[in-house]
Amino acid sequence: MRTMLVFWSAVLVNNFVMSRFLGVCPFLGVSKKVNTALGMGAAVTFVMAIASAAAYMVYNYALIPLHVEFLYNIAFILIIASLVQLVEMFIKKSSPSLYKALGVYLPLITTNCAVLGVTVLNKEAGYGLFTSIINGVGAALGFTLAITLLAGIRERTARNDVPPCFQDFPITLITAGLMSIAFLGFSNLIKL
């Protein structure tokens, strides 16, 4: 039961983009088309899930026994960078069009603060291995939900008559702000 609360909390209540404002760079940069947003969401989901598990294991089975817990940030960044390289190689081979569409934002998953944020939050909350993975997957699916919703809205606004001063990025920021307000409706829905 608690793991389901952690999952839904990460997806809706504590959405990394809409509530915690982590991962905003790819959220705004890769949300022009729904297909690209879904591809980025899938890549982030894979990286967050595996990074949550790997960070838990490295922290609990390497850093704590060696009494070097203070190195957790460096260790987590190395784990994330390695995973992103694997994802990048896989996408480049399996879907060159998605690789080209994601462009510079794919390697930027390494510096996506949402990915590092989930590993640090898992550590600070004291989650076990399974709960860490569930929180990572929930956070990634929340990221995917937010970026896909914004991409769908951006596709529709691109076809509509928007005043020139609001075209492109200004209307995107207004939309993201309104989405964030909408996600505030989920606050206090789940208390952990």
PDB file of C-alpha atoms in Angstrom:
ATOM      1  CA  MET A   1       0.000   0.000   0.000  1.00  0.00           C
ATOM      2  CA  ARG A   2       2.775   2.445   0.930  1.00  0.00           C
ATOM      3  CA  THR A   3       4.599   1.805  -2.346  1.00  0.00           C
ATOM      4  CA  MET A   4       1.458   2.671  -4.319  1.00  0.00           C
ATOM      5  CA  LEU A   5       1.167   5.907  -2.339  1.00  0.00           C
ATOM      6  CA  VAL A   6       4.806   6.671  -3.133  1.00  0.00           C
ATOM      7  CA  PHE A   7       4.152   5.942  -6.814  1.00  0.00           C
ATOM      8  CA  TRP A   8       1.037   8.126  -7.163  1.00  0.00           C
ATOM      9  CA  SER A   9       2.624  10.834  -5.075  1.00  0.00           C
ATOM     10  CA  ALA A  10       5.587  10.951  -7.476  1.00  0.00           C
ATOM     11  CA  VAL A  11       3.339  10.974 -10.553  1.00  0.00           C
ATOM     12  CA  LEU A  12       0.767  13.562  -9.498  1.00  0.00           C
ATOM     13  CA  VAL A  13       1.219  15.217  -6.117  1.00  0.00           C
ATOM     14  CA  ASN A  14       4.978  15.740  -6.113  1.00  0.00           C
ATOM     15  CA  ASN A  15       5.396  15.821  -9.889  1.00  0.00           C
ATOM     16  CA  PHE A  16       9.025  16.673 -10.525  1.00  0.00           C
ATOM     17  CA  VAL A  17       8.284  19.223 -13.246  1.00  0.00           C
ATOM     18  CA  MET A  18       5.010  20.737 -12.059  1.00  0.00           C
ATOM     19  CA  SER A  19       5.514  20.752  -8.271  1.00  0.00           C
ATOM     20  CA  ARG A  20       9.249  20.455  -7.619  1.00  0.00           C
ATOM     21  CA  PHE A  21      10.358  22.331 -10.773  1.00  0.00           C
ATOM     22  CA  LEU A  22      13.097  19.819 -11.589  1.00  0.00           C
ATOM     23  CA  GLY A  23      13.812  18.869 -15.201  1.00  0.00           C
ATOM     24  CA  VAL A  24      12.361  22.054 -16.653  1.00  0.00           C
ATOM     25  CA  CYS A  25      15.030  22.379 -19.396  1.00  0.00           C
ATOM     26  CA  PRO A  26      14.015  19.248 -21.367  1.00  0.00           C
ATOM     27  CA  PHE A  27      10.390  19.905 -20.407  1.00  0.00           C
ATOM     28  CA  LEU A  28      10.457  23.175 -22.334  1.00  0.00           C
ATOM     29  CA  GLY A  29      12.992  22.144 -24.982  1.00  0.00           C
ATOM     30  CA  VAL A  30      11.650  18.779 -26.156  1.00  0.00           C
ATOM     31  CA  SER A  31       7.935  19.466 -25.918  1.00  0.00           C
ATOM     32  CA  LYS A  32       7.227  20.724 -29.438  1.00  0.00           C
ATOM     33  CA  LYS A  33       5.952  17.367 -30.734  1.00  0.00           C
ATOM     34  CA  VAL A  34       4.169  14.592 -28.868  1.00  0.00           C
ATOM     35  CA  ASN A  35       6.276  11.815 -30.448  1.00  0.00           C
ATOM     36  CA  THR A  36       9.516  13.472 -29.368  1.00  0.00           C
ATOM     37  CA  ALA A  37       8.121  14.114 -25.891  1.00  0.00           C
ATOM     38  CA  LEU A  38       7.140  10.450 -25.539  1.00  0.00           C
ATOM     39  CA  GLY A  39      10.612   9.361 -26.681  1.00  0.00           C
ATOM     40  CA  MET A  40      12.258  11.644 -24.137  1.00  0.00           C
ATOM     41  CA  GLY A  41       9.853  10.391 -21.482  1.00  0.00           C
ATOM     42  CA  ALA A  42      10.724   6.772 -22.250  1.00  0.00           C
ATOM     43  CA  ALA A  43      14.461   7.532 -22.076  1.00  0.00           C
ATOM     44  CA  VAL A  44      14.059   9.401 -18.785  1.00  0.00           C
ATOM     45  CA  THR A  45      11.892   6.587 -17.383  1.00  0.00           C
ATOM     46  CA  PHE A  46      14.554   3.997 -18.151  1.00  0.00           C
ATOM     47  CA  VAL A  47      17.359   6.143 -16.717  1.00  0.00           C
ATOM     48  CA  MET A  48      15.408   7.093 -13.562  1.00  0.00           C
ATOM     49  CA  ALA A  49      14.344   3.529 -12.798  1.00  0.00           C
ATOM     50  CA  ILE A  50      17.806   2.028 -13.239  1.00  0.00           C
ATOM     51  CA  ALA A  51      19.521   5.002 -11.577  1.00  0.00           C
ATOM     52  CA  SER A  52      17.259   4.650  -8.525  1.00  0.00           C
ATOM     53  CA  ALA A  53      18.200   0.992  -8.131  1.00  0.00           C
ATOM     54  CA  ALA A  54      21.906   1.507  -8.855  1.00  0.00           C
ATOM     55  CA  ALA A  55      22.171   4.531  -6.568  1.00  0.00           C
ATOM     56  CA  TYR A  56      20.544   2.595  -3.719  1.00  0.00           C
ATOM     57  CA  MET A  57      22.958  -0.299  -4.140  1.00  0.00           C
ATOM     58  CA  VAL A  58      26.060   1.869  -4.484  1.00  0.00           C
ATOM     59  CA  TYR A  59      25.111   4.004  -1.497  1.00  0.00           C
ATOM     60  CA  ASN A  60      24.142   1.145   0.823  1.00  0.00           C
ATOM     61  CA  TYR A  61      26.643  -1.497  -0.270  1.00  0.00           C
ATOM     62  CA  ALA A  62      29.697   0.572  -1.213  1.00  0.00           C
ATOM     63  CA  LEU A  63      29.646   4.070   0.250  1.00  0.00           C
ATOM     64  CA  ILE A  64      28.277   3.278   3.725  1.00  0.00           C
ATOM     65  CA  PRO A  65      30.572   0.262   4.382  1.00  0.00           C
ATOM     66  CA  LEU A  66      33.578   2.323   3.255  1.00  0.00           C
ATOM     67  CA  HIS A  67      32.430   5.286   5.404  1.00  0.00           C
ATOM     68  CA  VAL A  68      32.488   7.656   2.420  1.00  0.00           C
ATOM     69  CA  GLU A  69      28.777   8.557   2.341  1.00  0.00           C
ATOM     70  CA  PHE A  70      29.696  12.165   1.583  1.00  0.00           C
ATOM     71  CA  LEU A  71      30.671  11.087  -1.956  1.00  0.00           C
ATOM     72  CA  TYR A  72      27.099  10.166  -2.842  1.00  0.00           C
ATOM     73  CA  ASN A  73      26.615  13.082  -5.286  1.00  0.00           C
ATOM     74  CA  ILE A  74      29.681  12.144  -7.297  1.00  0.00           C
ATOM     75  CA  ALA A  75      28.737   8.467  -7.290  1.00  0.00           C
ATOM     76  CA  PHE A  76      25.156   9.202  -8.359  1.00  0.00           C
ATOM     77  CA  ILE A  77      26.306  11.487 -11.194  1.00  0.00           C
ATOM     78  CA  LEU A  78      28.682   8.788 -12.475  1.00  0.00           C
ATOM     79  CA  ILE A  79      25.865   6.218 -12.417  1.00  0.00           C
ATOM     80  CA  ILE A  80      23.509   8.552 -14.292  1.00  0.00           C
ATOM     81  CA  ALA A  81      26.149   9.497 -16.888  1.00  0.00           C
ATOM     82  CA  SER A  82      26.874   5.838 -17.590  1.00  0.00           C
ATOM     83  CA  LEU A  83      23.190   5.008 -17.995  1.00  0.00           C
ATOM     84  CA  VAL A  84      22.605   7.946 -20.324  1.00  0.00           C
ATOM     85  CA  GLN A  85      25.472   6.807 -22.534  1.00  0.00           C
ATOM     86  CA  LEU A  86      23.842   3.369 -22.812  1.00  0.00           C
ATOM     87  CA  VAL A  87      20.456   4.909 -23.640  1.00  0.00           C
ATOM     88  CA  GLU A  88      22.032   7.217 -26.208  1.00  0.00           C
ATOM     89  CA  MET A  89      23.797   4.331 -27.967  1.00  0.00           C
ATOM     90  CA  PHE A  90      20.592   2.254 -27.947  1.00  0.00           C
ATOM     91  CA  ILE A  91      18.405   5.041 -29.366  1.00  0.00           C
ATOM     92  CA  LYS A  92      21.025   5.942 -31.985  1.00  0.00           C
ATOM     93  CA  LYS A  93      21.002   2.336 -33.280  1.00  0.00           C
ATOM     94  CA  SER A  94      17.303   1.532 -32.889  1.00  0.00           C
ATOM     95  CA  SER A  95      15.634   4.831 -33.831  1.00  0.00           C
ATOM     96  CA  PRO A  96      17.855   7.304 -35.700  1.00  0.00           C
ATOM     97  CA  SER A  97      14.906   9.647 -36.298  1.00  0.00           C
ATOM     98  CA  LEU A  98      14.168   9.876 -32.560  1.00  0.00           C
ATOM     99  CA  TYR A  99      17.881  10.310 -31.886  1.00  0.00           C
ATOM    100  CA  LYS A 100      17.971  13.235 -34.319  1.00  0.00           C
ATOM    101  CA  ALA A 101      14.738  14.731 -32.926  1.00  0.00           C
ATOM    102  CA  LEU A 102      15.997  14.623 -29.335  1.00  0.00           C
ATOM    103  CA  GLY A 103      19.253  16.219 -30.439  1.00  0.00           C
ATOM    104  CA  VAL A 104      21.270  17.819 -27.671  1.00  0.00           C
ATOM    105  CA  TYR A 105      18.580  17.058 -25.071  1.00  0.00           C
ATOM    106  CA  LEU A 106      19.383  13.340 -25.013  1.00  0.00           C
ATOM    107  CA  PRO A 107      22.900  13.729 -23.579  1.00  0.00           C
ATOM    108  CA  LEU A 108      21.508  16.445 -21.319  1.00  0.00           C
ATOM    109  CA  ILE A 109      19.592  13.759 -19.400  1.00  0.00           C
ATOM    110  CA  THR A 110      22.946  13.363 -17.623  1.00  0.00           C
ATOM    111  CA  THR A 111      22.569  16.847 -16.188  1.00  0.00           C
ATOM    112  CA  ASN A 112      18.797  16.659 -15.815  1.00  0.00           C
ATOM    113  CA  CYS A 113      18.310  17.620 -12.202  1.00  0.00           C
ATOM    114  CA  ALA A 114      15.161  15.470 -11.993  1.00  0.00           C
ATOM    115  CA  VAL A 115      17.224  12.295 -12.461  1.00  0.00           C
ATOM    116  CA  LEU A 116      19.743  13.307  -9.815  1.00  0.00           C
ATOM    117  CA  GLY A 117      16.900  14.641  -7.678  1.00  0.00           C
ATOM    118  CA  VAL A 118      15.077  11.311  -7.530  1.00  0.00           C
ATOM    119  CA  THR A 119      18.216   9.463  -6.416  1.00  0.00           C
ATOM    120  CA  VAL A 120      18.970  12.024  -3.707  1.00  0.00           C
ATOM    121  CA  LEU A 121      15.335  12.140  -2.543  1.00  0.00           C
ATOM    122  CA  ASN A 122      15.252   8.333  -2.347  1.00  0.00           C
ATOM    123  CA  LYS A 123      18.369   8.399  -0.168  1.00  0.00           C
ATOM    124  CA  GLU A 124      17.076  11.174   2.076  1.00  0.00           C
ATOM    125  CA  ALA A 125      13.656   9.551   2.485  1.00  0.00           C
ATOM    126  CA  GLY A 126      15.343   6.279   3.474  1.00  0.00           C
ATOM    127  CA  TYR A 127      13.464   4.244   0.889  1.00  0.00           C
ATOM    128  CA  GLY A 128      14.369   0.603   0.395  1.00  0.00           C
ATOM    129  CA  LEU A 129      15.397  -0.807  -2.971  1.00  0.00           C
ATOM    130  CA  PHE A 130      11.886  -1.615  -4.213  1.00  0.00           C
ATOM    131  CA  THR A 131      10.386   1.672  -3.000  1.00  0.00           C
ATOM    132  CA  SER A 132      13.288   3.598  -4.565  1.00  0.00           C
ATOM    133  CA  ILE A 133      12.601   1.970  -7.921  1.00  0.00           C
ATOM    134  CA  ILE A 134       8.851   2.638  -7.592  1.00  0.00           C
ATOM    135  CA  ASN A 135       9.540   6.300  -6.734  1.00  0.00           C
ATOM    136  CA  GLY A 136      11.928   6.577  -9.692  1.00  0.00           C
ATOM    137  CA  VAL A 137       9.419   5.080 -12.115  1.00  0.00           C
ATOM    138  CA  GLY A 138       6.613   7.241 -10.711  1.00  0.00           C
ATOM    139  CA  ALA A 139       8.707  10.400 -10.990  1.00  0.00           C
ATOM    140  CA  ALA A 140       9.657   9.509 -14.555  1.00  0.00           C
ATOM    141  CA  LEU A 141       6.065   8.772 -15.537  1.00  0.00           C
ATOM    142  CA  GLY A 142       5.041  12.087 -13.965  1.00  0.00           C
ATOM    143  CA  PHE A 143       7.734  13.779 -16.065  1.00  0.00           C
ATOM    144  CA  THR A 144       6.456  11.940 -19.155  1.00  0.00           C
ATOM    145  CA  LEU A 145       2.871  12.943 -18.372  1.00  0.00           C
ATOM    146  CA  ALA A 146       3.803  16.613 -17.982  1.00  0.00           C
ATOM    147  CA  ILE A 147       6.015  16.813 -21.086  1.00  0.00           C
ATOM    148  CA  THR A 148       3.468  14.948 -23.233  1.00  0.00           C
ATOM    149  CA  LEU A 149       0.592  17.159 -22.090  1.00  0.00           C
ATOM    150  CA  LEU A 150       2.632  20.272 -22.852  1.00  0.00           C
ATOM    151  CA  ALA A 151       3.629  18.883 -26.263  1.00  0.00           C
ATOM    152  CA  GLY A 152      -0.008  18.222 -27.142  1.00  0.00           C
ATOM    153  CA  ILE A 153      -0.987  21.733 -26.125  1.00  0.00           C
ATOM    154  CA  ARG A 154       1.953  23.234 -28.043  1.00  0.00           C
ATOM    155  CA  GLU A 155       0.977  21.340 -31.196  1.00  0.00           C
ATOM    156  CA  ARG A 156      -2.537  22.780 -30.958  1.00  0.00           C
ATOM    157  CA  THR A 157      -1.415  26.347 -30.208  1.00  0.00           C
ATOM    158  CA  ALA A 158       0.971  26.241 -33.193  1.00  0.00           C
ATOM    159  CA  ARG A 159      -2.065  25.748 -35.454  1.00  0.00           C
ATOM    160  CA  ASN A 160      -4.131  28.478 -33.788  1.00  0.00           C
ATOM    161  CA  ASP A 161      -4.161  32.227 -34.170  1.00  0.00           C
ATOM    162  CA  VAL A 162      -1.942  33.416 -31.309  1.00  0.00           C
ATOM    163  CA  PRO A 163      -1.106  37.139 -31.015  1.00  0.00           C
ATOM    164  CA  PRO A 164       2.435  37.804 -32.315  1.00  0.00           C
ATOM    165  CA  CYS A 165       3.788  38.881 -28.923  1.00  0.00           C
ATOM    166  CA  PHE A 166       2.740  35.520 -27.407  1.00  0.00           C
ATOM    167  CA  GLN A 167       3.853  33.204 -30.219  1.00  0.00           C
ATOM    168  CA  ASP A 168       6.219  30.312 -29.490  1.00  0.00           C
ATOM    169  CA  PHE A 169       8.043  30.590 -26.159  1.00  0.00           C
ATOM    170  CA  PRO A 170       5.835  33.132 -24.311  1.00  0.00           C
ATOM    171  CA  ILE A 171       2.678  31.054 -24.840  1.00  0.00           C
ATOM    172  CA  THR A 172       4.653  27.958 -23.815  1.00  0.00           C
ATOM    173  CA  LEU A 173       5.633  29.579 -20.503  1.00  0.00           C
ATOM    174  CA  ILE A 174       2.068  30.700 -19.866  1.00  0.00           C
ATOM    175  CA  THR A 175       0.819  27.183 -20.641  1.00  0.00           C
ATOM    176  CA  ALA A 176       3.435  25.607 -18.347  1.00  0.00           C
ATOM    177  CA  GLY A 177       2.417  27.994 -15.559  1.00  0.00           C
ATOM    178  CA  LEU A 178      -1.259  27.137 -15.973  1.00  0.00           C
ATOM    179  CA  MET A 179      -0.407  23.427 -15.994  1.00  0.00           C
ATOM    180  CA  SER A 180       1.551  23.883 -12.778  1.00  0.00           C
ATOM    181  CA  ILE A 181      -1.442  25.576 -11.165  1.00  0.00           C
ATOM    182  CA  ALA A 182      -3.630  22.680 -12.319  1.00  0.00           C
ATOM    183  CA  PHE A 183      -1.219  20.173 -10.727  1.00  0.00           C
ATOM    184  CA  LEU A 184      -1.508  22.105  -7.453  1.00  0.00           C
ATOM    185  CA  GLY A 185      -5.020  20.671  -7.312  1.00  0.00           C
ATOM    186  CA  PHE A 186      -3.401  17.344  -6.403  1.00  0.00           C
ATOM    187  CA  SER A 187      -1.557  18.793  -3.391  1.00  0.00           C
ATOM    188  CA  ASN A 188      -2.497  17.217  -0.049  1.00  0.00           C
ATOM    189  CA  LEU A 189      -4.226  14.414  -1.946  1.00  0.00           C
ATOM    190  CA  ILE A 190      -1.646  11.930  -0.641  1.00  0.00           C
ATOM    191  CA  LYS A 191       0.270  12.320   2.591  1.00  0.00           C
ATOM    192  CA  LEU A 192       3.265  10.105   3.227  1.00  0.00           C
TER     193      LEU A 192
END
